[in-house]
Tab-separated table of C-alpha atoms in Angstrom:
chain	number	residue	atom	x	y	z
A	94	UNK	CA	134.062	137.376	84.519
A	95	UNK	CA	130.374	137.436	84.660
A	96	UNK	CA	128.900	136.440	87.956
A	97	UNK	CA	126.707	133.150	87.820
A	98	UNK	CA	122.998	133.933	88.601
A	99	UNK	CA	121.874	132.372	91.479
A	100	UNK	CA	119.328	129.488	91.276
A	101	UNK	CA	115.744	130.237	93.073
A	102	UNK	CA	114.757	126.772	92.865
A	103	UNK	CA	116.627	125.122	95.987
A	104	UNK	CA	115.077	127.822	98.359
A	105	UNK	CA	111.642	127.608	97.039
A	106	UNK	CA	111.769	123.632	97.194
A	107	UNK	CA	112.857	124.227	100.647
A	108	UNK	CA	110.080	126.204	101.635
A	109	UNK	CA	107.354	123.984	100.442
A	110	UNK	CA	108.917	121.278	102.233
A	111	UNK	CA	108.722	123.514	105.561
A	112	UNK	CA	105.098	124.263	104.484
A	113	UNK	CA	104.229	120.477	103.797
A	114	UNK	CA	105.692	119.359	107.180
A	115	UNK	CA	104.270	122.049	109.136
A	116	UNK	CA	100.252	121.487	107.517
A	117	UNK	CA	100.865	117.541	108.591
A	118	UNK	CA	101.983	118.124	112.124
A	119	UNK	CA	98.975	120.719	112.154
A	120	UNK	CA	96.717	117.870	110.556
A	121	UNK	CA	97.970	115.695	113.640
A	122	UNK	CA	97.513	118.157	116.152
A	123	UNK	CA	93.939	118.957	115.098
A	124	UNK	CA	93.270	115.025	114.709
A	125	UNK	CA	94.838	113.964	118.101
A	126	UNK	CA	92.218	116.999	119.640
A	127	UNK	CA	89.258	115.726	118.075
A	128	UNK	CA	89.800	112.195	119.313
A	129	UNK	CA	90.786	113.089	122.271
A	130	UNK	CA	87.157	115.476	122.594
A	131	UNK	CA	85.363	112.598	121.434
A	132	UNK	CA	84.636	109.609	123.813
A	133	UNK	CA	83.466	106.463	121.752
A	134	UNK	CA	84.064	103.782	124.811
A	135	UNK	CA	81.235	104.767	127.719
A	136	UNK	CA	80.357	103.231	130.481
A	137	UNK	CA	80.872	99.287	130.649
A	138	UNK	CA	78.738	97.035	132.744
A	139	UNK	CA	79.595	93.718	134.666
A	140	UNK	CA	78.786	91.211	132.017
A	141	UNK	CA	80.609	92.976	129.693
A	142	UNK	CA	83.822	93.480	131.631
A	143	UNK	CA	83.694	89.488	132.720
A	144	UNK	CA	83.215	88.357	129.438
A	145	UNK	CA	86.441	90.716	128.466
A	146	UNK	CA	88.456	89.940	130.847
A	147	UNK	CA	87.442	85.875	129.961
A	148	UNK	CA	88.675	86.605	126.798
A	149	UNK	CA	91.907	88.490	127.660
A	150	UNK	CA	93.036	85.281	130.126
A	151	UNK	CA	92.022	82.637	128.081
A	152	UNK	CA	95.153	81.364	126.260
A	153	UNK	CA	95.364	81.093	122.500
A	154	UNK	CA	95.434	77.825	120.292
């Protein structure tokens, strides 16, 4: 009996799956760094922290 070729097609699928995962968790990685390097919220002064925290307390209707 002839031997059955094997099929190339479930390895390769598997490896772009590895590849796909691997470029989002190095997408993440390189995100999470530049936010992190990046400092939007500065410095907050007294009115501005009193008129948060107002707004944080006050209850909801």
């Amino acid at each position: 009996m002839a031997q059955k070729p094997k099929s190339v097609l479930l390895p390769v699928m598997a490896a772009a799956v590895f590849a796909g995962l691997g470029r989002m968790v190095m997408q993440k990685i390189k995100a999470d760094r530049a936010a992190r390097a990046t400092n939007v919220a500065g410095p907050i002064d007294e009115k501005t922290r009193a008129w948060i925290s107002e707004v944080v307390r006050t209850p909801r209707q």
